[in-house]
Amino acid sequence: MNQNKRVIYQIYPKSFMDSNGDGLGDLRGICQKIPYLKELGVDMVRISPFFKSPQKDNGYDIADYLSVDPIYGTNEDLDFLIGEFKKAGIDLMFDMVFNHTSVDHIRFQKALAGDKKYQDFYYIRPPKEDGSLPNNRTSKFGGPARKEFGDTGNYYLCLYDKSQADLNRANPDLRKEVYKIINYRLERGIKGLRFDVLNVIGKDQALPDSSGDIEEEKKLYTDTPVVHEYIREMKRETFGKYDDVVTVGEMSSTDIENSSLYGGRETGELSMVFNFHHLKVDYQDGEKWTDAPFDFLRLKEILNARQVGMDEKNATNALFWNNHDQPRANSRFADPINYPFESATLLAQTIQLMKGVVFIYQGEEIGMTNPNFKSIDQYRDVESKNNYEILLKAGKSPEEALKIIGEKSRDDSRTPLQWTGGEEAGFTTGRPWIDLAENYGEVNAEKNLSDENSIFAYYQKLIKLRKEEDIISDGKYLPILEKDPQVFAYLRELGGEKLINLNNRSDKEAEVDLSEILDDPSSYSYLLGNYGEREAEKIFTLRPYEAVCLIKRDKK
Ligand code: GLC
């Protein structure tokens, strides 16, 4: 399959569907919803980690890579799930989390018990000569990135939660164990691999102190040259032996240069990359835990530069607004209260007519929003809880801190999928592990499925168009109206065909002058729009949150 025709749907298993009434989503629950995924039209489903884990970071802290965590079911349930997806003709993608393991992992436990072999699987370092901590690195979840290694007097590196100990990829035995796990999944027919925080796996053995500047510090361990070597070796030893496996690396703070190597078709390390720059346009001075309006022009600039930059280097972007680590784009960049349908469809149309591989995160296809929790006790996520405390310590009032958490928390996208308007939104017969967003009476899958003009139906159309129209999957991307403060617009070109996508991301009408772009408006026809049919005009007026796509067919 032409990979740019692919649409991948991400499931966050804890919040997707609960089959046994314990309030937590599970594998059997996922199986119940395969017909729903089939109806949406996706080709592949990515399931976030469901492996054995103490759940300090909701499964990204793995204690045993080869066992299903009992909260999600059993290994037999997983075999059943794999079989059901196969029958449905939907491929599966699993998350591969190898930057760290949980401290509950047997290797870490053995290391703790004194086993030197396994101590070298991690970054265990003594204090400095003067007795101070081995380095001043900061955890991505707040606080220091090191923790006492039992009572040995040493420390281990933990770039994320304290319970997630960083693995030392420089150790060849460790790398072999990683490859064994990947091969085990590939042998069982898993066709997709999503590698967690992949571009930070090449840490310097000396772990030098940083200047204290967080951006400088990230450079010490991000996109180091050895990461490319590790990926190439991993490919040779695992997925490189297959020609139908799709791989995506989660690359934090990466640049186009490195991304084009990771996701380049000739360099061929991975099929594509996730990067996050476009989701940092509401950070104040680069700081996530701030309350700042988002910068629309910057958003356009970043997405446009990625599209053009990666294309020039023949490399592939993953296209996405949402995942389990991001607040809902719908709440963040649009207005789901006053324009629920228009907001969700506009955002979908903006990203899904770009070049790359589309990822949809559970719930966006029905217009789910941030929950706007009223108390910090409703949050479950370790990063959100840590940063709430950090904000209070920095002098914010509880109300101010809660507002920031409400806008930036990862839990914003982790509330249960809203299947119906009924009890607990049809997610569970028990009590959900995290509160639902209160709007499930209005925003739910059942309602979407009963309406042929729903957000879900719009997603179906977008997915279908990507399959049918080569210009969407393969056309050249050309930004237009780059300085327009309301409209995100671009052209796509393939042979003699042209497509124009106009998206008014504002609640005001927007008038754009297309006279230099549309040579002959009458040669364009309507392809898709969230206000219904439109004709091409040189001076084109878009209504609030209107998205319109027009196409000029090749005469030949
Ligand atoms: C990735 C995951 C995130 C997790 C982190 C540490 O960013 O997407 O959920 O917390 O890695 O594993």
mmCIF file of N, CA, C and O in Angstrom, residues 100 207 255 258 339 374 390 507:
data_model
loop_
_atom_site.group_PDB
_atom_site.id
_atom_site.type_symbol
_atom_site.label_atom_id
_atom_site.label_comp_id
_atom_site.label_asym_id
_atom_site.label_seq_id
_atom_site.Cartn_x
_atom_site.Cartn_y
_atom_site.Cartn_z
ATOM 1 N N HIS A 100 13.401 3.314 28.443
ATOM 2 C CA HIS A 100 13.435 3.031 29.881
ATOM 3 C C HIS A 100 12.574 1.812 30.187
ATOM 4 O O HIS A 100 11.744 1.416 29.365
ATOM 5 N N LEU A 207 27.312 11.648 31.049
ATOM 6 C CA LEU A 207 26.171 12.435 31.534
ATOM 7 C C LEU A 207 26.612 13.769 32.136
ATOM 8 O O LEU A 207 26.378 14.033 33.317
ATOM 9 N N ASP A 255 14.829 18.238 14.766
ATOM 10 C CA ASP A 255 14.822 19.223 13.686
ATOM 11 C C ASP A 255 14.579 18.520 12.342
ATOM 12 O O ASP A 255 14.552 17.284 12.282
ATOM 13 N N ASN A 258 17.460 16.060 11.065
ATOM 14 C CA ASN A 258 17.446 14.707 11.637
ATOM 15 C C ASN A 258 16.179 13.948 11.257
ATOM 16 O O ASN A 258 16.234 12.761 10.955
ATOM 17 N N TYR A 339 -18.905 26.293 17.998
ATOM 18 C CA TYR A 339 -18.847 25.710 16.639
ATOM 19 C C TYR A 339 -18.375 24.263 16.710
ATOM 20 O O TYR A 339 -17.302 23.931 16.182
ATOM 21 N N LYS A 374 -12.685 20.390 37.579
ATOM 22 C CA LYS A 374 -12.816 21.493 38.539
ATOM 23 C C LYS A 374 -11.886 21.364 39.734
ATOM 24 O O LYS A 374 -11.751 22.275 40.537
ATOM 25 N N ILE A 390 4.602 22.136 41.326
ATOM 26 C CA ILE A 390 5.667 23.076 40.935
ATOM 27 C C ILE A 390 5.084 24.482 40.733
ATOM 28 O O ILE A 390 5.657 25.487 41.168
ATOM 29 N N ASP A 507 -13.566 32.770 14.338
ATOM 30 C CA ASP A 507 -15.027 32.856 14.433
ATOM 31 C C ASP A 507 -15.572 34.073 13.687
ATOM 32 O O ASP A 507 -16.707 34.488 13.888
#
